[in-house]
Amino acid sequence: MIPELWTCIFSLFFFYVHGAKLPEPEVKIEVSYKPFLCHRKSKYGDMLLVHYEGFLESNGTMFHSSRHNGDKNPIWFTLGIREVIRGWDKGLQGMCTGEKRKLTIPPALAYGKEGKGKIPPESTLIFDMELVEIRNGPRSHESFQEMDLNDDWKLSKLEVKEYLRKEFERHGYPPNDTHHEAMAEDIFQKEDEDNDGYISAREFTYKHDEL
Ligand SMILES: *[C@@H]1O[C@H](CO)[C@@H](O)[C@H](O)[C@H]1NC(C)=O
Ligand SMILES: *[C@@H]1O[C@H](CO)[C@@H](O)[C@H](O)[C@H]1NC(C)=O
Ligand SMILES: [Ca+2]
Ligand SMILES: [Ca+2]
């Protein structure tokens, strides 16, 4: 076959594959307050303490406020491991302590086709977020040695769960095995690339700034 024809087929192939691909949904981020001092910015794997108010974009109804609902305390979560909706994982990176952001999150990065509780299917959500505190999370570089209890330069699932348990206790949350198990599973799925049941120091370090 003539080479030009191959080139042509290839171009068409790429045109179709890439042209047909849906654009990755994005979070719209508006910074409403940026503190003057910023010692550290949030990154993948950090534990964040946030206050938030969530609204339906459709009619402005507030469906949750950490300041007014539940125990009225801000909440802790680990950034980037899908502990929360993907819109938070994407929209709360590079944020300073004390910073406030308004996030507009499309349904694909929130509760999607199913919705949840007061949130109808296919809802775009608006969150007013305030970052209260940043701590080293289970995946930050500084944590590796602390997590590696037997100093063999790799992390077992038990070591990761033990660390999560300690982190939760330190923040005044009751340890929750089910929750830690799920978080550890999630971490291993992403980090244990060669599936040997351990996260090596190399695996741990390399995937970091991917998001
Ligand atoms: C806003 O929309 C939600 C979901 O469709 C509905 O439950 C709620 O009653 C609406 N609120 C107002 C004030 O229209
Ligand atoms: C533990 O975590 C799971 C999953 O996150 C949750 O469903 C359950 O209610 C929690 N249990 C307690 C005692 O907090
Ligand atoms: Ca170890
Ligand atoms: Ca491994």
PDB file of C-alpha atoms and ligand atoms in Angstrom:
ATOM      1  CA  MET A   1       0.000   0.000   0.000  1.00  0.00           C
ATOM      2  CA  ILE A   2       1.207   3.516  -0.717  1.00  0.00           C
ATOM      3  CA  PRO A   3       2.644   5.241   2.358  1.00  0.00           C
ATOM      4  CA  GLU A   4       0.464   8.340   1.870  1.00  0.00           C
ATOM      5  CA  LEU A   5      -2.621   6.254   2.266  1.00  0.00           C
ATOM      6  CA  TRP A   6      -1.395   4.968   5.623  1.00  0.00           C
ATOM      7  CA  THR A   7      -0.753   8.505   6.721  1.00  0.00           C
ATOM      8  CA  CYS A   8      -4.220   9.419   5.653  1.00  0.00           C
ATOM      9  CA  ILE A   9      -5.820   6.506   7.486  1.00  0.00           C
ATOM     10  CA  PHE A  10      -3.839   7.355  10.559  1.00  0.00           C
ATOM     11  CA  SER A  11      -4.919  10.982  10.470  1.00  0.00           C
ATOM     12  CA  LEU A  12      -8.517   9.932  10.136  1.00  0.00           C
ATOM     13  CA  PHE A  13      -8.103   7.489  12.978  1.00  0.00           C
ATOM     14  CA  PHE A  14      -6.726  10.177  15.246  1.00  0.00           C
ATOM     15  CA  PHE A  15      -9.355  12.613  14.133  1.00  0.00           C
ATOM     16  CA  TYR A  16     -12.130  10.211  15.077  1.00  0.00           C
ATOM     17  CA  VAL A  17     -10.638   8.967  18.286  1.00  0.00           C
ATOM     18  CA  HIS A  18      -9.709  12.378  19.584  1.00  0.00           C
ATOM     19  CA  GLY A  19     -12.532  14.311  17.976  1.00  0.00           C
ATOM     20  CA  ALA A  20     -15.125  11.987  19.453  1.00  0.00           C
ATOM     21  CA  LYS A  21     -13.695  12.118  22.934  1.00  0.00           C
ATOM     22  CA  LEU A  22     -15.799  14.131  25.331  1.00  0.00           C
ATOM     23  CA  PRO A  23     -13.939  16.951  27.015  1.00  0.00           C
ATOM     24  CA  GLU A  24     -12.963  16.128  30.593  1.00  0.00           C
ATOM     25  CA  PRO A  25     -15.413  17.982  32.838  1.00  0.00           C
ATOM     26  CA  GLU A  26     -13.847  20.835  34.743  1.00  0.00           C
ATOM     27  CA  VAL A  27     -14.425  22.546  38.063  1.00  0.00           C
ATOM     28  CA  LYS A  28     -14.804  26.292  37.927  1.00  0.00           C
ATOM     29  CA  ILE A  29     -12.726  27.844  40.710  1.00  0.00           C
ATOM     30  CA  GLU A  30     -13.223  31.383  41.948  1.00  0.00           C
ATOM     31  CA  VAL A  31     -10.990  32.593  44.759  1.00  0.00           C
ATOM     32  CA  SER A  32     -13.031  34.842  47.021  1.00  0.00           C
ATOM     33  CA  TYR A  33     -10.382  35.379  49.705  1.00  0.00           C
ATOM     34  CA  LYS A  34      -6.642  34.844  49.562  1.00  0.00           C
ATOM     35  CA  PRO A  35      -4.681  35.303  52.793  1.00  0.00           C
ATOM     36  CA  PHE A  36      -1.657  37.568  52.699  1.00  0.00           C
ATOM     37  CA  LEU A  37       0.584  34.905  54.213  1.00  0.00           C
ATOM     38  CA  CYS A  38       0.701  31.453  52.702  1.00  0.00           C
ATOM     39  CA  HIS A  39       3.301  29.088  54.140  1.00  0.00           C
ATOM     40  CA  ARG A  40       2.090  26.041  52.357  1.00  0.00           C
ATOM     41  CA  LYS A  41      -0.377  25.126  49.638  1.00  0.00           C
ATOM     42  CA  SER A  42      -2.604  22.078  49.660  1.00  0.00           C
ATOM     43  CA  LYS A  43      -1.450  19.210  47.500  1.00  0.00           C
ATOM     44  CA  TYR A  44      -2.462  15.709  46.566  1.00  0.00           C
ATOM     45  CA  GLY A  45      -2.340  13.483  49.669  1.00  0.00           C
ATOM     46  CA  ASP A  46      -2.675  16.232  52.265  1.00  0.00           C
ATOM     47  CA  MET A  47      -5.348  16.092  54.916  1.00  0.00           C
ATOM     48  CA  LEU A  48      -7.541  19.179  54.757  1.00  0.00           C
ATOM     49  CA  LEU A  49      -9.889  20.629  57.334  1.00  0.00           C
ATOM     50  CA  VAL A  50     -12.677  22.558  55.601  1.00  0.00           C
ATOM     51  CA  HIS A  51     -15.853  24.434  56.296  1.00  0.00           C
ATOM     52  CA  TYR A  52     -18.320  24.423  53.462  1.00  0.00           C
ATOM     53  CA  GLU A  53     -21.748  25.375  52.244  1.00  0.00           C
ATOM     54  CA  GLY A  54     -23.212  23.434  49.335  1.00  0.00           C
ATOM     55  CA  PHE A  55     -25.896  24.815  46.998  1.00  0.00           C
ATOM     56  CA  LEU A  56     -27.861  23.506  44.039  1.00  0.00           C
ATOM     57  CA  GLU A  57     -27.020  25.649  41.048  1.00  0.00           C
ATOM     58  CA  SER A  58     -30.544  25.168  39.657  1.00  0.00           C
ATOM     59  CA  ASN A  59     -32.357  27.180  42.314  1.00  0.00           C
ATOM     60  CA  GLY A  60     -29.779  28.190  44.889  1.00  0.00           C
ATOM     61  CA  THR A  61     -31.085  25.912  47.645  1.00  0.00           C
ATOM     62  CA  MET A  62     -28.470  25.173  50.291  1.00  0.00           C
ATOM     63  CA  PHE A  63     -28.338  21.399  50.840  1.00  0.00           C
ATOM     64  CA  HIS A  64     -25.595  21.341  53.464  1.00  0.00           C
ATOM     65  CA  SER A  65     -23.616  23.659  55.682  1.00  0.00           C
ATOM     66  CA  SER A  66     -20.839  22.392  57.927  1.00  0.00           C
ATOM     67  CA  ARG A  67     -21.376  25.479  60.102  1.00  0.00           C
ATOM     68  CA  HIS A  68     -25.067  24.841  60.685  1.00  0.00           C
ATOM     69  CA  ASN A  69     -25.678  21.125  60.228  1.00  0.00           C
ATOM     70  CA  GLY A  70     -24.482  18.112  62.230  1.00  0.00           C
ATOM     71  CA  ASP A  71     -21.931  18.887  64.931  1.00  0.00           C
ATOM     72  CA  LYS A  72     -21.163  22.254  63.271  1.00  0.00           C
ATOM     73  CA  ASN A  73     -17.469  21.417  63.056  1.00  0.00           C
ATOM     74  CA  PRO A  74     -15.376  21.641  59.920  1.00  0.00           C
ATOM     75  CA  ILE A  75     -14.536  18.255  58.379  1.00  0.00           C
ATOM     76  CA  TRP A  76     -11.266  16.449  57.677  1.00  0.00           C
ATOM     77  CA  PHE A  77     -10.620  14.550  54.465  1.00  0.00           C
ATOM     78  CA  THR A  78      -7.632  13.463  52.398  1.00  0.00           C
ATOM     79  CA  LEU A  79      -7.202  15.343  49.139  1.00  0.00           C
ATOM     80  CA  GLY A  80      -7.004  13.384  45.894  1.00  0.00           C
ATOM     81  CA  ILE A  81      -8.032   9.882  46.947  1.00  0.00           C
ATOM     82  CA  ARG A  82     -11.741  10.117  46.145  1.00  0.00           C
ATOM     83  CA  GLU A  83     -12.720  10.178  49.755  1.00  0.00           C
ATOM     84  CA  VAL A  84     -14.940  13.051  48.678  1.00  0.00           C
ATOM     85  CA  ILE A  85     -16.518  14.001  45.347  1.00  0.00           C
ATOM     86  CA  ARG A  86     -14.021  14.401  42.506  1.00  0.00           C
ATOM     87  CA  GLY A  87     -14.914  18.084  42.207  1.00  0.00           C
ATOM     88  CA  TRP A  88     -13.386  18.672  45.636  1.00  0.00           C
ATOM     89  CA  ASP A  89     -10.271  16.647  44.782  1.00  0.00           C
ATOM     90  CA  LYS A  90      -9.806  18.801  41.693  1.00  0.00           C
ATOM     91  CA  GLY A  91     -10.977  22.136  43.056  1.00  0.00           C
ATOM     92  CA  LEU A  92      -9.111  22.303  46.366  1.00  0.00           C
ATOM     93  CA  GLN A  93      -5.529  21.886  45.156  1.00  0.00           C
ATOM     94  CA  GLY A  94      -2.928  24.611  45.591  1.00  0.00           C
ATOM     95  CA  MET A  95      -4.983  26.306  48.286  1.00  0.00           C
ATOM     96  CA  CYS A  96      -3.630  28.276  51.268  1.00  0.00           C
ATOM     97  CA  THR A  97      -4.789  27.944  54.868  1.00  0.00           C
ATOM     98  CA  GLY A  98      -7.513  30.550  55.366  1.00  0.00           C
ATOM     99  CA  GLU A  99      -8.259  30.800  51.635  1.00  0.00           C
ATOM    100  CA  LYS A 100     -11.883  30.825  50.476  1.00  0.00           C
ATOM    101  CA  ARG A 101     -13.060  29.499  47.141  1.00  0.00           C
ATOM    102  CA  LYS A 102     -16.301  29.142  45.282  1.00  0.00           C
ATOM    103  CA  LEU A 103     -16.392  25.917  43.301  1.00  0.00           C
ATOM    104  CA  THR A 104     -18.880  25.223  40.532  1.00  0.00           C
ATOM    105  CA  ILE A 105     -18.913  21.474  40.029  1.00  0.00           C
ATOM    106  CA  PRO A 106     -20.597  19.694  37.100  1.00  0.00           C
ATOM    107  CA  PRO A 107     -22.641  16.552  37.915  1.00  0.00           C
ATOM    108  CA  ALA A 108     -19.978  14.243  36.433  1.00  0.00           C
ATOM    109  CA  LEU A 109     -17.598  15.382  39.196  1.00  0.00           C
ATOM    110  CA  ALA A 110     -20.286  15.364  41.889  1.00  0.00           C
ATOM    111  CA  TYR A 111     -23.236  12.968  42.306  1.00  0.00           C
ATOM    112  CA  GLY A 112     -23.872  12.333  38.602  1.00  0.00           C
ATOM    113  CA  LYS A 113     -26.924  10.574  37.231  1.00  0.00           C
ATOM    114  CA  GLU A 114     -28.010   9.186  40.594  1.00  0.00           C
ATOM    115  CA  GLY A 115     -27.936  12.257  42.761  1.00  0.00           C
ATOM    116  CA  LYS A 116     -27.861  11.797  46.530  1.00  0.00           C
ATOM    117  CA  GLY A 117     -30.286  12.706  49.294  1.00  0.00           C
ATOM    118  CA  LYS A 118     -31.451  16.258  48.694  1.00  0.00           C
ATOM    119  CA  ILE A 119     -29.396  16.446  45.503  1.00  0.00           C
ATOM    120  CA  PRO A 120     -31.419  15.551  42.388  1.00  0.00           C
ATOM    121  CA  PRO A 121     -29.832  13.615  39.502  1.00  0.00           C
ATOM    122  CA  GLU A 122     -27.607  15.607  37.116  1.00  0.00           C
ATOM    123  CA  SER A 123     -27.162  18.530  39.495  1.00  0.00           C
ATOM    124  CA  THR A 124     -24.433  21.100  39.107  1.00  0.00           C
ATOM    125  CA  LEU A 125     -23.312  22.042  42.619  1.00  0.00           C
ATOM    126  CA  ILE A 126     -21.866  25.211  44.038  1.00  0.00           C
ATOM    127  CA  PHE A 127     -19.672  25.074  47.124  1.00  0.00           C
ATOM    128  CA  ASP A 128     -18.415  27.943  49.236  1.00  0.00           C
ATOM    129  CA  MET A 129     -15.273  26.477  50.755  1.00  0.00           C
ATOM    130  CA  GLU A 130     -12.957  27.681  53.470  1.00  0.00           C
ATOM    131  CA  LEU A 131      -9.692  25.875  54.113  1.00  0.00           C
ATOM    132  CA  VAL A 132      -9.152  25.893  57.865  1.00  0.00           C
ATOM    133  CA  GLU A 133      -6.047  23.713  58.204  1.00  0.00           C
ATOM    134  CA  ILE A 134      -3.611  21.534  56.218  1.00  0.00           C
ATOM    135  CA  ARG A 135      -1.796  18.505  57.670  1.00  0.00           C
ATOM    136  CA  ASN A 136       0.497  15.938  56.141  1.00  0.00           C
ATOM    137  CA  GLY A 137      -1.722  13.205  54.846  1.00  0.00           C
ATOM    138  CA  PRO A 138      -1.107   9.492  54.662  1.00  0.00           C
ATOM    139  CA  ARG A 139       0.466   9.997  51.245  1.00  0.00           C
ATOM    140  CA  SER A 140       2.751  12.954  51.745  1.00  0.00           C
ATOM    141  CA  HIS A 141       6.452  12.336  51.398  1.00  0.00           C
ATOM    142  CA  GLU A 142       7.221  13.214  55.006  1.00  0.00           C
ATOM    143  CA  SER A 143       4.892  10.485  56.129  1.00  0.00           C
ATOM    144  CA  PHE A 144       6.598   7.540  54.494  1.00  0.00           C
ATOM    145  CA  GLN A 145       9.123   6.819  57.209  1.00  0.00           C
ATOM    146  CA  GLU A 146       6.574   7.425  59.892  1.00  0.00           C
ATOM    147  CA  MET A 147       4.263   4.912  58.223  1.00  0.00           C
ATOM    148  CA  ASP A 148       6.954   2.312  57.592  1.00  0.00           C
ATOM    149  CA  LEU A 149       6.839   0.768  61.050  1.00  0.00           C
ATOM    150  CA  ASN A 150       9.296  -2.090  60.409  1.00  0.00           C
ATOM    151  CA  ASP A 151      11.727  -0.012  58.309  1.00  0.00           C
ATOM    152  CA  ASP A 152      11.764  -2.319  55.322  1.00  0.00           C
ATOM    153  CA  TRP A 153      11.191   0.572  52.898  1.00  0.00           C
ATOM    154  CA  LYS A 154       7.814  -0.612  51.820  1.00  0.00           C
ATOM    155  CA  LEU A 155       4.337  -0.145  53.207  1.00  0.00           C
ATOM    156  CA  SER A 156       2.020  -3.020  53.935  1.00  0.00           C
ATOM    157  CA  LYS A 157      -1.733  -2.563  54.105  1.00  0.00           C
ATOM    158  CA  LEU A 158      -1.557  -2.954  57.862  1.00  0.00           C
ATOM    159  CA  GLU A 159       0.977  -0.150  58.148  1.00  0.00           C
ATOM    160  CA  VAL A 160      -1.188   2.149  56.043  1.00  0.00           C
ATOM    161  CA  LYS A 161      -4.295   1.343  58.087  1.00  0.00           C
ATOM    162  CA  GLU A 162      -2.412   1.842  61.344  1.00  0.00           C
ATOM    163  CA  TYR A 163      -1.318   5.255  60.151  1.00  0.00           C
ATOM    164  CA  LEU A 164      -4.852   6.246  59.131  1.00  0.00           C
ATOM    165  CA  ARG A 165      -6.116   5.128  62.514  1.00  0.00           C
ATOM    166  CA  LYS A 166      -3.540   7.307  64.276  1.00  0.00           C
ATOM    167  CA  GLU A 167      -4.283  10.291  62.046  1.00  0.00           C
ATOM    168  CA  PHE A 168      -7.988  10.001  62.763  1.00  0.00           C
ATOM    169  CA  GLU A 169      -7.416   9.784  66.483  1.00  0.00           C
ATOM    170  CA  ARG A 170      -5.088  12.744  66.407  1.00  0.00           C
ATOM    171  CA  HIS A 171      -7.862  14.781  64.826  1.00  0.00           C
ATOM    172  CA  GLY A 172     -10.371  13.622  67.394  1.00  0.00           C
ATOM    173  CA  TYR A 173     -12.232  11.191  65.153  1.00  0.00           C
ATOM    174  CA  PRO A 174     -13.151   7.735  66.380  1.00  0.00           C
ATOM    175  CA  PRO A 175     -11.161   5.067  64.545  1.00  0.00           C
ATOM    176  CA  ASN A 176     -13.319   3.311  61.976  1.00  0.00           C
ATOM    177  CA  ASP A 177     -11.952   0.071  60.568  1.00  0.00           C
ATOM    178  CA  THR A 178     -14.431  -0.080  57.694  1.00  0.00           C
ATOM    179  CA  HIS A 179     -13.484   3.394  56.635  1.00  0.00           C
ATOM    180  CA  HIS A 180      -9.734   2.818  57.018  1.00  0.00           C
ATOM    181  CA  GLU A 181      -9.998  -0.427  55.117  1.00  0.00           C
ATOM    182  CA  ALA A 182     -11.730   1.370  52.233  1.00  0.00           C
ATOM    183  CA  MET A 183      -9.191   4.201  52.239  1.00  0.00           C
ATOM    184  CA  ALA A 184      -6.284   1.740  52.312  1.00  0.00           C
ATOM    185  CA  GLU A 185      -7.830  -0.227  49.419  1.00  0.00           C
ATOM    186  CA  ASP A 186      -8.174   2.968  47.438  1.00  0.00           C
ATOM    187  CA  ILE A 187      -4.590   3.973  48.161  1.00  0.00           C
ATOM    188  CA  PHE A 188      -3.251   0.541  47.184  1.00  0.00           C
ATOM    189  CA  GLN A 189      -5.257   0.439  43.995  1.00  0.00           C
ATOM    190  CA  LYS A 190      -3.577   3.628  42.847  1.00  0.00           C
ATOM    191  CA  GLU A 191      -0.132   3.203  44.355  1.00  0.00           C
ATOM    192  CA  ASP A 192       0.770  -0.461  44.264  1.00  0.00           C
ATOM    193  CA  GLU A 193       1.587  -0.455  40.580  1.00  0.00           C
ATOM    194  CA  ASP A 194       3.249  -3.865  40.438  1.00  0.00           C
ATOM    195  CA  ASN A 195       0.526  -5.410  42.612  1.00  0.00           C
ATOM    196  CA  ASP A 196       2.887  -7.094  45.036  1.00  0.00           C
ATOM    197  CA  GLY A 197       0.803  -6.032  48.027  1.00  0.00           C
ATOM    198  CA  TYR A 198       3.270  -3.363  49.176  1.00  0.00           C
ATOM    199  CA  ILE A 199       3.824   0.265  48.340  1.00  0.00           C
ATOM    200  CA  SER A 200       7.524   0.694  47.800  1.00  0.00           C
ATOM    201  CA  ALA A 201       9.218   4.010  48.532  1.00  0.00           C
ATOM    202  CA  ARG A 202       9.567   4.437  44.779  1.00  0.00           C
ATOM    203  CA  GLU A 203       5.894   3.792  44.059  1.00  0.00           C
ATOM    204  CA  PHE A 204       4.975   6.104  46.896  1.00  0.00           C
ATOM    205  CA  THR A 205       7.128   8.969  45.708  1.00  0.00           C
ATOM    206  CA  TYR A 206       6.586   8.773  42.002  1.00  0.00           C
ATOM    207  CA  LYS A 207       2.871   9.035  41.547  1.00  0.00           C
ATOM    208  CA  HIS A 208       2.662  12.126  43.685  1.00  0.00           C
ATOM    209  CA  ASP A 209       2.209  15.188  41.613  1.00  0.00           C
ATOM    210  CA  GLU A 210       0.303  13.410  38.917  1.00  0.00           C
ATOM    211  CA  LEU A 211      -2.969  15.204  39.544  1.00  0.00           C
TER     212      LEU A 211
HETATM  213  C1  LIG B   1     -34.933  23.569  44.569  1.00  0.00           C
HETATM  214  O1  LIG B   1     -34.764  22.350  43.868  1.00  0.00           O
HETATM  215  C2  LIG B   1     -34.838  21.192  44.692  1.00  0.00           C
HETATM  216  C3  LIG B   1     -34.539  19.986  43.830  1.00  0.00           C
HETATM  217  O2  LIG B   1     -35.207  20.016  42.581  1.00  0.00           O
HETATM  218  C4  LIG B   1     -36.214  21.118  45.339  1.00  0.00           C
HETATM  219  O3  LIG B   1     -36.253  19.984  46.182  1.00  0.00           O
HETATM  220  C5  LIG B   1     -36.439  22.378  46.152  1.00  0.00           C
HETATM  221  O4  LIG B   1     -37.722  22.369  46.707  1.00  0.00           O
HETATM  222  C6  LIG B   1     -36.249  23.617  45.291  1.00  0.00           C
HETATM  223  N1  LIG B   1     -36.342  24.807  46.146  1.00  0.00           N
HETATM  224  C7  LIG B   1     -36.984  25.908  45.784  1.00  0.00           C
HETATM  225  C8  LIG B   1     -36.958  27.038  46.757  1.00  0.00           C
HETATM  226  O5  LIG B   1     -37.580  26.007  44.707  1.00  0.00           O
HETATM  227  C1  LIG B   2     -17.523   3.764  59.557  1.00  0.00           C
HETATM  228  O1  LIG B   2     -17.310   4.149  58.199  1.00  0.00           O
HETATM  229  C2  LIG B   2     -18.291   3.635  57.325  1.00  0.00           C
HETATM  230  C3  LIG B   2     -17.857   3.943  55.900  1.00  0.00           C
HETATM  231  O2  LIG B   2     -17.277   5.186  55.752  1.00  0.00           O
HETATM  232  C4  LIG B   2     -19.644   4.238  57.688  1.00  0.00           C
HETATM  233  O3  LIG B   2     -20.624   3.763  56.801  1.00  0.00           O
HETATM  234  C5  LIG B   2     -19.974   3.848  59.118  1.00  0.00           C
HETATM  235  O4  LIG B   2     -21.172   4.475  59.508  1.00  0.00           O
HETATM  236  C6  LIG B   2     -18.862   4.258  60.074  1.00  0.00           C
HETATM  237  N1  LIG B   2     -19.113   3.728  61.400  1.00  0.00           N
HETATM  238  C7  LIG B   2     -19.002   4.448  62.504  1.00  0.00           C
HETATM  239  C8  LIG B   2     -19.222   3.734  63.788  1.00  0.00           C
HETATM  240  O5  LIG B   2     -18.729   5.652  62.469  1.00  0.00           O
HETATM  241 CA    CA B   3       7.089  -1.674  56.076  1.00  0.00          CA
HETATM  242 CA    CA B   4       4.294  -2.570  44.976  1.00  0.00          CA
END
